[in-house]
Amino acid sequence: MRDYPDKMTPEQAQAFRDTVLNIVSQIPRGKVTTYGLIATLAGWPSHARMVGRTLKYTPGAGLLPCHRVVNKEGRTAPGWRHQRPLLEDEGVRFKANGHVDMARHLWEPLSQLTP
DNA sequence: TGCTTGACAGAAG
DNA sequence: CCTTCTGCCAAGC
């Protein structure tokens, strides 16, 4: 008995992508959220990595503020040099260690997501 | 079919 | 603080 959902059906995968993109589109300026949080809200807590994959490979994700998604420690995406400047332009503060000050900028969506 | 690769998370050293 | 390892899963090869 696993306490998390089984493998996704194509329908669920589609719904997952939609939810992820929907949440990302709602992140306010100057705020950030995390992969795991998005995955959990989308109903698949163990799929944090899928969130990253979705943002990286889904065409159109570039139109969304996906630079406002960082990992739980506040680290920016590996290999995406542009992300940090984008955040700093919005007033996001980085700590000396190069991580986002999560205590100050974490955005927790309370959303009433479509079931 | 089986092994490797990540825009993750958490723990360990 | 950093690196490395394990658990996690969909994708790629």
PDB file of C-alpha atoms (C1' of nucleotides) in Angstrom:
ATOM      1  CA  MET A   1       0.000   0.000   0.000  1.00  0.00           C
ATOM      2  CA  ARG A   2       1.529   3.218  -1.069  1.00  0.00           C
ATOM      3  CA  ASP A   3       0.386   6.469   0.439  1.00  0.00           C
ATOM      4  CA  TYR A   4       0.826   8.305  -2.796  1.00  0.00           C
ATOM      5  CA  PRO A   5      -1.003   7.991  -6.100  1.00  0.00           C
ATOM      6  CA  ASP A   6      -0.023   5.351  -8.623  1.00  0.00           C
ATOM      7  CA  LYS A   7       1.455   6.028 -12.034  1.00  0.00           C
ATOM      8  CA  MET A   8      -0.234   8.779 -14.021  1.00  0.00           C
ATOM      9  CA  THR A   9      -2.611   8.047 -16.830  1.00  0.00           C
ATOM     10  CA  PRO A  10      -2.246  10.299 -19.881  1.00  0.00           C
ATOM     11  CA  GLU A  11      -5.313  12.225 -18.730  1.00  0.00           C
ATOM     12  CA  GLN A  12      -3.787  12.777 -15.322  1.00  0.00           C
ATOM     13  CA  ALA A  13      -0.504  13.813 -16.884  1.00  0.00           C
ATOM     14  CA  GLN A  14      -2.344  16.394 -18.937  1.00  0.00           C
ATOM     15  CA  ALA A  15      -4.221  17.666 -15.884  1.00  0.00           C
ATOM     16  CA  PHE A  16      -0.950  17.804 -13.969  1.00  0.00           C
ATOM     17  CA  ARG A  17       0.703  19.946 -16.641  1.00  0.00           C
ATOM     18  CA  ASP A  18      -2.319  22.254 -16.783  1.00  0.00           C
ATOM     19  CA  THR A  19      -2.329  22.685 -13.019  1.00  0.00           C
ATOM     20  CA  VAL A  20       1.395  23.332 -12.876  1.00  0.00           C
ATOM     21  CA  LEU A  21       1.259  25.989 -15.576  1.00  0.00           C
ATOM     22  CA  ASN A  22      -1.833  27.489 -13.990  1.00  0.00           C
ATOM     23  CA  ILE A  23      -0.132  27.845 -10.630  1.00  0.00           C
ATOM     24  CA  VAL A  24       3.066  29.268 -12.095  1.00  0.00           C
ATOM     25  CA  SER A  25       1.062  31.871 -13.993  1.00  0.00           C
ATOM     26  CA  GLN A  26      -0.280  33.130 -10.672  1.00  0.00           C
ATOM     27  CA  ILE A  27       3.009  33.736  -8.870  1.00  0.00           C
ATOM     28  CA  PRO A  28       3.116  37.446  -8.023  1.00  0.00           C
ATOM     29  CA  ARG A  29       6.037  39.713  -8.900  1.00  0.00           C
ATOM     30  CA  GLY A  30       8.794  39.596  -6.325  1.00  0.00           C
ATOM     31  CA  LYS A  31       7.655  36.233  -5.000  1.00  0.00           C
ATOM     32  CA  VAL A  32       8.833  32.683  -5.592  1.00  0.00           C
ATOM     33  CA  THR A  33       7.491  29.200  -4.958  1.00  0.00           C
ATOM     34  CA  THR A  34       8.956  25.705  -5.041  1.00  0.00           C
ATOM     35  CA  TYR A  35       8.726  22.647  -7.242  1.00  0.00           C
ATOM     36  CA  GLY A  36       7.571  20.409  -4.413  1.00  0.00           C
ATOM     37  CA  LEU A  37       4.854  22.812  -3.367  1.00  0.00           C
ATOM     38  CA  ILE A  38       3.494  22.994  -6.891  1.00  0.00           C
ATOM     39  CA  ALA A  39       3.583  19.208  -7.256  1.00  0.00           C
ATOM     40  CA  THR A  40       1.731  18.794  -3.968  1.00  0.00           C
ATOM     41  CA  LEU A  41      -0.951  21.285  -4.928  1.00  0.00           C
ATOM     42  CA  ALA A  42      -1.319  19.521  -8.252  1.00  0.00           C
ATOM     43  CA  GLY A  43      -2.106  16.366  -6.296  1.00  0.00           C
ATOM     44  CA  TRP A  44       1.167  14.480  -6.947  1.00  0.00           C
ATOM     45  CA  PRO A  45       3.474  15.169  -3.996  1.00  0.00           C
ATOM     46  CA  SER A  46       6.212  12.843  -5.237  1.00  0.00           C
ATOM     47  CA  HIS A  47       6.460  14.515  -8.621  1.00  0.00           C
ATOM     48  CA  ALA A  48       8.517  17.608  -7.812  1.00  0.00           C
ATOM     49  CA  ARG A  49      10.975  16.632 -10.526  1.00  0.00           C
ATOM     50  CA  MET A  50       8.161  16.446 -13.038  1.00  0.00           C
ATOM     51  CA  VAL A  51       7.367  20.079 -12.337  1.00  0.00           C
ATOM     52  CA  GLY A  52      10.881  21.059 -13.331  1.00  0.00           C
ATOM     53  CA  ARG A  53      10.672  18.878 -16.423  1.00  0.00           C
ATOM     54  CA  THR A  54       7.361  20.443 -17.391  1.00  0.00           C
ATOM     55  CA  LEU A  55       8.679  23.983 -17.111  1.00  0.00           C
ATOM     56  CA  LYS A  56      11.840  23.147 -19.012  1.00  0.00           C
ATOM     57  CA  TYR A  57      10.311  21.219 -21.890  1.00  0.00           C
ATOM     58  CA  THR A  58       6.792  22.590 -22.316  1.00  0.00           C
ATOM     59  CA  PRO A  59       6.753  25.157 -25.103  1.00  0.00           C
ATOM     60  CA  GLY A  60       4.901  28.196 -23.866  1.00  0.00           C
ATOM     61  CA  ALA A  61       6.201  27.898 -20.348  1.00  0.00           C
ATOM     62  CA  GLY A  62       8.549  30.665 -21.391  1.00  0.00           C
ATOM     63  CA  LEU A  63       5.590  33.004 -21.492  1.00  0.00           C
ATOM     64  CA  LEU A  64       4.938  32.320 -17.824  1.00  0.00           C
ATOM     65  CA  PRO A  65       6.988  33.648 -14.900  1.00  0.00           C
ATOM     66  CA  CYS A  66       8.744  30.309 -14.493  1.00  0.00           C
ATOM     67  CA  HIS A  67      11.842  32.115 -13.227  1.00  0.00           C
ATOM     68  CA  ARG A  68       9.862  32.512  -9.995  1.00  0.00           C
ATOM     69  CA  VAL A  69      10.124  28.785  -9.324  1.00  0.00           C
ATOM     70  CA  VAL A  70      13.141  27.698  -7.298  1.00  0.00           C
ATOM     71  CA  ASN A  71      13.944  24.653  -5.227  1.00  0.00           C
ATOM     72  CA  LYS A  72      13.104  24.443  -1.567  1.00  0.00           C
ATOM     73  CA  GLU A  73      16.460  25.795  -0.475  1.00  0.00           C
ATOM     74  CA  GLY A  74      16.042  28.830  -2.693  1.00  0.00           C
ATOM     75  CA  ARG A  75      18.545  27.678  -5.282  1.00  0.00           C
ATOM     76  CA  THR A  76      18.030  28.746  -8.870  1.00  0.00           C
ATOM     77  CA  ALA A  77      17.858  26.263 -11.726  1.00  0.00           C
ATOM     78  CA  PRO A  78      21.203  24.720 -12.708  1.00  0.00           C
ATOM     79  CA  GLY A  79      22.353  25.919 -16.098  1.00  0.00           C
ATOM     80  CA  TRP A  80      19.954  28.844 -16.254  1.00  0.00           C
ATOM     81  CA  ARG A  81      22.178  31.859 -15.666  1.00  0.00           C
ATOM     82  CA  HIS A  82      19.412  34.319 -16.516  1.00  0.00           C
ATOM     83  CA  GLN A  83      17.105  33.361 -13.676  1.00  0.00           C
ATOM     84  CA  ARG A  84      18.827  35.249 -10.890  1.00  0.00           C
ATOM     85  CA  PRO A  85      18.985  38.646 -12.631  1.00  0.00           C
ATOM     86  CA  LEU A  86      15.313  38.310 -13.553  1.00  0.00           C
ATOM     87  CA  LEU A  87      14.399  37.818  -9.915  1.00  0.00           C
ATOM     88  CA  GLU A  88      16.659  40.593  -8.671  1.00  0.00           C
ATOM     89  CA  ASP A  89      14.965  42.974 -11.085  1.00  0.00           C
ATOM     90  CA  GLU A  90      11.714  42.220  -9.264  1.00  0.00           C
ATOM     91  CA  GLY A  91      13.257  42.988  -5.910  1.00  0.00           C
ATOM     92  CA  VAL A  92      13.958  39.440  -4.791  1.00  0.00           C
ATOM     93  CA  ARG A  93      16.802  39.389  -2.308  1.00  0.00           C
ATOM     94  CA  PHE A  94      19.508  36.761  -2.465  1.00  0.00           C
ATOM     95  CA  LYS A  95      21.451  35.627   0.573  1.00  0.00           C
ATOM     96  CA  ALA A  96      25.226  35.602   0.702  1.00  0.00           C
ATOM     97  CA  ASN A  97      25.247  31.937  -0.255  1.00  0.00           C
ATOM     98  CA  GLY A  98      23.516  32.703  -3.547  1.00  0.00           C
ATOM     99  CA  HIS A  99      20.129  31.383  -2.482  1.00  0.00           C
ATOM    100  CA  VAL A 100      16.825  33.240  -2.537  1.00  0.00           C
ATOM    101  CA  ASP A 101      15.750  34.555   0.858  1.00  0.00           C
ATOM    102  CA  MET A 102      12.804  32.170   1.100  1.00  0.00           C
ATOM    103  CA  ALA A 103      11.592  33.482   4.437  1.00  0.00           C
ATOM    104  CA  ARG A 104      10.958  36.793   2.729  1.00  0.00           C
ATOM    105  CA  HIS A 105       9.801  35.831  -0.731  1.00  0.00           C
ATOM    106  CA  LEU A 106       8.120  32.412  -0.578  1.00  0.00           C
ATOM    107  CA  TRP A 107       4.647  32.518  -2.066  1.00  0.00           C
ATOM    108  CA  GLU A 108       2.252  29.827  -0.882  1.00  0.00           C
ATOM    109  CA  PRO A 109      -0.723  29.524  -3.180  1.00  0.00           C
ATOM    110  CA  LEU A 110      -3.900  29.027  -1.181  1.00  0.00           C
ATOM    111  CA  SER A 111      -5.659  28.273  -4.348  1.00  0.00           C
ATOM    112  CA  GLN A 112      -8.959  26.795  -4.761  1.00  0.00           C
ATOM    113  CA  LEU A 113      -7.865  24.604  -7.606  1.00  0.00           C
ATOM    114  CA  THR A 114     -10.325  22.996  -9.926  1.00  0.00           C
ATOM    115  CA  PRO A 115     -10.875  19.454  -8.685  1.00  0.00           C
TER     116      PRO A 115
ATOM    117  C1'  DT B   1      13.667  -4.487 -21.434  1.00  0.00           C
ATOM    118  C1'  DG B   2      17.099  -2.323 -18.576  1.00  0.00           C
ATOM    119  C1'  DC B   3      20.148   1.421 -17.406  1.00  0.00           C
ATOM    120  C1'  DT B   4      20.949   6.406 -17.240  1.00  0.00           C
ATOM    121  C1'  DT B   5      19.505  11.162 -16.677  1.00  0.00           C
ATOM    122  C1'  DG B   6      17.600  15.135 -14.440  1.00  0.00           C
ATOM    123  C1'  DA B   7      14.924  23.108 -13.526  1.00  0.00           C
ATOM    124  C1'  DC B   8      13.713  17.897  -6.832  1.00  0.00           C
ATOM    125  C1'  DA B   9      13.963  16.715  -1.673  1.00  0.00           C
ATOM    126  C1'  DG B  10      16.248  15.159   2.314  1.00  0.00           C
ATOM    127  C1'  DA B  11      19.919  13.266   4.875  1.00  0.00           C
ATOM    128  C1'  DA B  12      24.815  12.463   5.718  1.00  0.00           C
ATOM    129  C1'  DG B  13      29.746  13.572   5.900  1.00  0.00           C
TER     130       DG B  13
ATOM    131  C1'  DC C   1      28.962  25.675   3.063  1.00  0.00           C
ATOM    132  C1'  DC C   2      29.881  22.022  -0.096  1.00  0.00           C
ATOM    133  C1'  DT C   3      29.581  17.341  -2.152  1.00  0.00           C
ATOM    134  C1'  DT C   4      27.576  12.823  -2.477  1.00  0.00           C
ATOM    135  C1'  DC C   5      24.071   9.409  -1.751  1.00  0.00           C
ATOM    136  C1'  DT C   6      19.326   7.631  -1.710  1.00  0.00           C
ATOM    137  C1'  DG C   7      14.437   7.884  -2.931  1.00  0.00           C
ATOM    138  C1'  DC C   8      11.476   9.435  -6.342  1.00  0.00           C
ATOM    139  C1'  DC C   9       9.525   9.023 -11.588  1.00  0.00           C
ATOM    140  C1'  DA C  10       8.976  10.155 -16.426  1.00  0.00           C
ATOM    141  C1'  DA C  11      11.922  10.222 -20.549  1.00  0.00           C
ATOM    142  C1'  DG C  12      15.645   8.802 -23.523  1.00  0.00           C
ATOM    143  C1'  DC C  13      18.556   5.608 -25.396  1.00  0.00           C
TER     144       DC C  13
END
